[in-house]
Amino acid sequence: MAMWTWLRGMAARRRAHSRSGSGSVDSSAWNPSGWWWCLDHGRAENPPDAPGHRRLGPYGSASDAENWRQGLDRRNEEWDEADRRWAGDR
């Protein structure tokens, strides 16, 4: 019950904020620090220069943002290996 009350309150505050003209759907308003990889410009940016659905991050550094694909590949390899181990245990 408390969760629903909290969610209703958050939604009401968000609607009031949007009506005041200061609302923004850009997720940079929620976390203004860090580096992002911009899918539109193909570069690391701080602050981001694209809407949230067109960027990846935030990352701790420009280098981490620039190497996002290597991190993704490494994580996928780790998950694939975990899947193989799990399947072998069955």
mmCIF file with all atom_site columns, C-alpha atoms in Angstrom:
data_model
loop_
_atom_site.group_PDB
_atom_site.id
_atom_site.type_symbol
_atom_site.label_atom_id
_atom_site.label_alt_id
_atom_site.label_comp_id
_atom_site.label_asym_id
_atom_site.label_entity_id
_atom_site.label_seq_id
_atom_site.pdbx_PDB_ins_code
_atom_site.Cartn_x
_atom_site.Cartn_y
_atom_site.Cartn_z
_atom_site.occupancy
_atom_site.B_iso_or_equiv
_atom_site.pdbx_formal_charge
_atom_site.auth_seq_id
_atom_site.auth_comp_id
_atom_site.auth_asym_id
_atom_site.auth_atom_id
_atom_site.pdbx_PDB_model_num
ATOM 1  C CA . MET A 1 1  ? 0.000  0.000   0.000   1.00 0.00 ? 1  MET A CA 1
ATOM 2  C CA . ALA A 1 2  ? 2.778  2.451   0.876   1.00 0.00 ? 2  ALA A CA 1
ATOM 3  C CA . MET A 1 3  ? 4.426  1.897   -2.522  1.00 0.00 ? 3  MET A CA 1
ATOM 4  C CA . TRP A 1 4  ? 1.245  2.908   -4.365  1.00 0.00 ? 4  TRP A CA 1
ATOM 5  C CA . THR A 1 5  ? 0.939  6.027   -2.240  1.00 0.00 ? 5  THR A CA 1
ATOM 6  C CA . TRP A 1 6  ? 4.542  6.926   -3.012  1.00 0.00 ? 6  TRP A CA 1
ATOM 7  C CA . LEU A 1 7  ? 4.050  6.301   -6.766  1.00 0.00 ? 7  LEU A CA 1
ATOM 8  C CA . ARG A 1 8  ? 0.890  8.435   -6.883  1.00 0.00 ? 8  ARG A CA 1
ATOM 9  C CA . GLY A 1 9  ? 2.741  11.237  -5.112  1.00 0.00 ? 9  GLY A CA 1
ATOM 10 C CA . MET A 1 10 ? 5.681  11.023  -7.525  1.00 0.00 ? 10 MET A CA 1
ATOM 11 C CA . ALA A 1 11 ? 3.337  11.089  -10.530 1.00 0.00 ? 11 ALA A CA 1
ATOM 12 C CA . ALA A 1 12 ? 1.477  14.111  -9.148  1.00 0.00 ? 12 ALA A CA 1
ATOM 13 C CA . ARG A 1 13 ? 4.724  16.001  -8.532  1.00 0.00 ? 13 ARG A CA 1
ATOM 14 C CA . ARG A 1 14 ? 5.945  15.148  -12.029 1.00 0.00 ? 14 ARG A CA 1
ATOM 15 C CA . ARG A 1 15 ? 2.700  16.412  -13.598 1.00 0.00 ? 15 ARG A CA 1
ATOM 16 C CA . ALA A 1 16 ? 2.892  19.626  -11.566 1.00 0.00 ? 16 ALA A CA 1
ATOM 17 C CA . HIS A 1 17 ? 6.540  20.089  -12.573 1.00 0.00 ? 17 HIS A CA 1
ATOM 18 C CA . SER A 1 18 ? 5.673  19.554  -16.259 1.00 0.00 ? 18 SER A CA 1
ATOM 19 C CA . ARG A 1 19 ? 2.816  22.064  -16.122 1.00 0.00 ? 19 ARG A CA 1
ATOM 20 C CA . SER A 1 20 ? 5.147  24.675  -14.688 1.00 0.00 ? 20 SER A CA 1
ATOM 21 C CA . GLY A 1 21 ? 7.151  24.594  -17.925 1.00 0.00 ? 21 GLY A CA 1
ATOM 22 C CA . SER A 1 22 ? 10.382 23.519  -16.262 1.00 0.00 ? 22 SER A CA 1
ATOM 23 C CA . GLY A 1 23 ? 9.938  19.776  -16.820 1.00 0.00 ? 23 GLY A CA 1
ATOM 24 C CA . SER A 1 24 ? 12.210 17.835  -19.118 1.00 0.00 ? 24 SER A CA 1
ATOM 25 C CA . VAL A 1 25 ? 12.128 14.300  -20.448 1.00 0.00 ? 25 VAL A CA 1
ATOM 26 C CA . ASP A 1 26 ? 15.882 14.413  -21.041 1.00 0.00 ? 26 ASP A CA 1
ATOM 27 C CA . SER A 1 27 ? 17.480 12.028  -18.558 1.00 0.00 ? 27 SER A CA 1
ATOM 28 C CA . SER A 1 28 ? 20.532 14.285  -18.181 1.00 0.00 ? 28 SER A CA 1
ATOM 29 C CA . ALA A 1 29 ? 18.408 16.209  -15.681 1.00 0.00 ? 29 ALA A CA 1
ATOM 30 C CA . TRP A 1 30 ? 18.529 13.160  -13.397 1.00 0.00 ? 30 TRP A CA 1
ATOM 31 C CA . ASN A 1 31 ? 22.278 12.586  -13.535 1.00 0.00 ? 31 ASN A CA 1
ATOM 32 C CA . PRO A 1 32 ? 24.193 15.556  -14.930 1.00 0.00 ? 32 PRO A CA 1
ATOM 33 C CA . SER A 1 33 ? 27.643 14.083  -14.255 1.00 0.00 ? 33 SER A CA 1
ATOM 34 C CA . GLY A 1 34 ? 29.526 11.452  -16.195 1.00 0.00 ? 34 GLY A CA 1
ATOM 35 C CA . TRP A 1 35 ? 30.337 10.757  -19.822 1.00 0.00 ? 35 TRP A CA 1
ATOM 36 C CA . TRP A 1 36 ? 27.965 9.438   -22.478 1.00 0.00 ? 36 TRP A CA 1
ATOM 37 C CA . TRP A 1 37 ? 28.514 7.767   -25.839 1.00 0.00 ? 37 TRP A CA 1
ATOM 38 C CA . CYS A 1 38 ? 26.384 9.655   -28.349 1.00 0.00 ? 38 CYS A CA 1
ATOM 39 C CA . LEU A 1 39 ? 24.867 7.365   -30.981 1.00 0.00 ? 39 LEU A CA 1
ATOM 40 C CA . ASP A 1 40 ? 24.110 10.375  -33.214 1.00 0.00 ? 40 ASP A CA 1
ATOM 41 C CA . HIS A 1 41 ? 27.582 11.928  -33.191 1.00 0.00 ? 41 HIS A CA 1
ATOM 42 C CA . GLY A 1 42 ? 29.709 8.808   -32.594 1.00 0.00 ? 42 GLY A CA 1
ATOM 43 C CA . ARG A 1 43 ? 31.718 10.379  -29.784 1.00 0.00 ? 43 ARG A CA 1
ATOM 44 C CA . ALA A 1 44 ? 32.024 10.678  -26.006 1.00 0.00 ? 44 ALA A CA 1
ATOM 45 C CA . GLU A 1 45 ? 30.214 13.742  -24.663 1.00 0.00 ? 45 GLU A CA 1
ATOM 46 C CA . ASN A 1 46 ? 30.054 15.645  -21.388 1.00 0.00 ? 46 ASN A CA 1
ATOM 47 C CA . PRO A 1 47 ? 27.535 17.101  -21.061 1.00 0.00 ? 47 PRO A CA 1
ATOM 48 C CA . PRO A 1 48 ? 25.471 14.968  -23.425 1.00 0.00 ? 48 PRO A CA 1
ATOM 49 C CA . ASP A 1 49 ? 24.213 16.635  -26.588 1.00 0.00 ? 49 ASP A CA 1
ATOM 50 C CA . ALA A 1 50 ? 21.505 14.118  -27.506 1.00 0.00 ? 50 ALA A CA 1
ATOM 51 C CA . PRO A 1 51 ? 18.266 12.862  -25.947 1.00 0.00 ? 51 PRO A CA 1
ATOM 52 C CA . GLY A 1 52 ? 18.533 9.936   -23.546 1.00 0.00 ? 52 GLY A CA 1
ATOM 53 C CA . HIS A 1 53 ? 17.305 7.361   -26.046 1.00 0.00 ? 53 HIS A CA 1
ATOM 54 C CA . ARG A 1 54 ? 20.193 8.260   -28.401 1.00 0.00 ? 54 ARG A CA 1
ATOM 55 C CA . ARG A 1 55 ? 23.082 7.820   -25.957 1.00 0.00 ? 55 ARG A CA 1
ATOM 56 C CA . LEU A 1 56 ? 24.721 5.228   -23.720 1.00 0.00 ? 56 LEU A CA 1
ATOM 57 C CA . GLY A 1 57 ? 25.961 5.871   -20.224 1.00 0.00 ? 57 GLY A CA 1
ATOM 58 C CA . PRO A 1 58 ? 26.823 7.505   -18.002 1.00 0.00 ? 58 PRO A CA 1
ATOM 59 C CA . TYR A 1 59 ? 30.376 6.202   -17.882 1.00 0.00 ? 59 TYR A CA 1
ATOM 60 C CA . GLY A 1 60 ? 33.049 7.213   -15.395 1.00 0.00 ? 60 GLY A CA 1
ATOM 61 C CA . SER A 1 61 ? 35.416 8.634   -18.002 1.00 0.00 ? 61 SER A CA 1
ATOM 62 C CA . ALA A 1 62 ? 35.590 9.642   -21.656 1.00 0.00 ? 62 ALA A CA 1
ATOM 63 C CA . SER A 1 63 ? 37.757 6.582   -22.300 1.00 0.00 ? 63 SER A CA 1
ATOM 64 C CA . ASP A 1 64 ? 35.136 4.259   -20.789 1.00 0.00 ? 64 ASP A CA 1
ATOM 65 C CA . ALA A 1 65 ? 32.463 5.874   -22.962 1.00 0.00 ? 65 ALA A CA 1
ATOM 66 C CA . GLU A 1 66 ? 34.627 5.522   -26.078 1.00 0.00 ? 66 GLU A CA 1
ATOM 67 C CA . ASN A 1 67 ? 35.219 1.832   -25.300 1.00 0.00 ? 67 ASN A CA 1
ATOM 68 C CA . TRP A 1 68 ? 31.575 0.984   -24.624 1.00 0.00 ? 68 TRP A CA 1
ATOM 69 C CA . ARG A 1 69 ? 31.514 -1.769  -27.268 1.00 0.00 ? 69 ARG A CA 1
ATOM 70 C CA . GLN A 1 70 ? 34.476 -3.625  -25.731 1.00 0.00 ? 70 GLN A CA 1
ATOM 71 C CA . GLY A 1 71 ? 32.727 -3.534  -22.361 1.00 0.00 ? 71 GLY A CA 1
ATOM 72 C CA . LEU A 1 72 ? 29.550 -4.872  -23.946 1.00 0.00 ? 72 LEU A CA 1
ATOM 73 C CA . ASP A 1 73 ? 31.446 -7.662  -25.735 1.00 0.00 ? 73 ASP A CA 1
ATOM 74 C CA . ARG A 1 74 ? 33.317 -8.590  -22.538 1.00 0.00 ? 74 ARG A CA 1
ATOM 75 C CA . ARG A 1 75 ? 30.093 -8.733  -20.526 1.00 0.00 ? 75 ARG A CA 1
ATOM 76 C CA . ASN A 1 76 ? 28.358 -10.836 -23.192 1.00 0.00 ? 76 ASN A CA 1
ATOM 77 C CA . GLU A 1 77 ? 31.294 -13.276 -23.259 1.00 0.00 ? 77 GLU A CA 1
ATOM 78 C CA . GLU A 1 78 ? 31.114 -13.584 -19.455 1.00 0.00 ? 78 GLU A CA 1
ATOM 79 C CA . TRP A 1 79 ? 27.375 -14.248 -19.621 1.00 0.00 ? 79 TRP A CA 1
ATOM 80 C CA . ASP A 1 80 ? 27.799 -16.792 -22.432 1.00 0.00 ? 80 ASP A CA 1
ATOM 81 C CA . GLU A 1 81 ? 30.438 -18.616 -20.390 1.00 0.00 ? 81 GLU A CA 1
ATOM 82 C CA . ALA A 1 82 ? 28.153 -18.600 -17.339 1.00 0.00 ? 82 ALA A CA 1
ATOM 83 C CA . ASP A 1 83 ? 25.352 -20.031 -19.513 1.00 0.00 ? 83 ASP A CA 1
ATOM 84 C CA . ARG A 1 84 ? 27.672 -22.797 -20.775 1.00 0.00 ? 84 ARG A CA 1
ATOM 85 C CA . ARG A 1 85 ? 28.701 -23.660 -17.204 1.00 0.00 ? 85 ARG A CA 1
ATOM 86 C CA . TRP A 1 86 ? 25.083 -23.687 -16.083 1.00 0.00 ? 86 TRP A CA 1
ATOM 87 C CA . ALA A 1 87 ? 24.032 -25.917 -19.000 1.00 0.00 ? 87 ALA A CA 1
ATOM 88 C CA . GLY A 1 88 ? 26.916 -28.295 -18.205 1.00 0.00 ? 88 GLY A CA 1
ATOM 89 C CA . ASP A 1 89 ? 25.748 -28.627 -14.596 1.00 0.00 ? 89 ASP A CA 1
ATOM 90 C CA . ARG A 1 90 ? 22.330 -29.900 -15.621 1.00 0.00 ? 90 ARG A CA 1
#
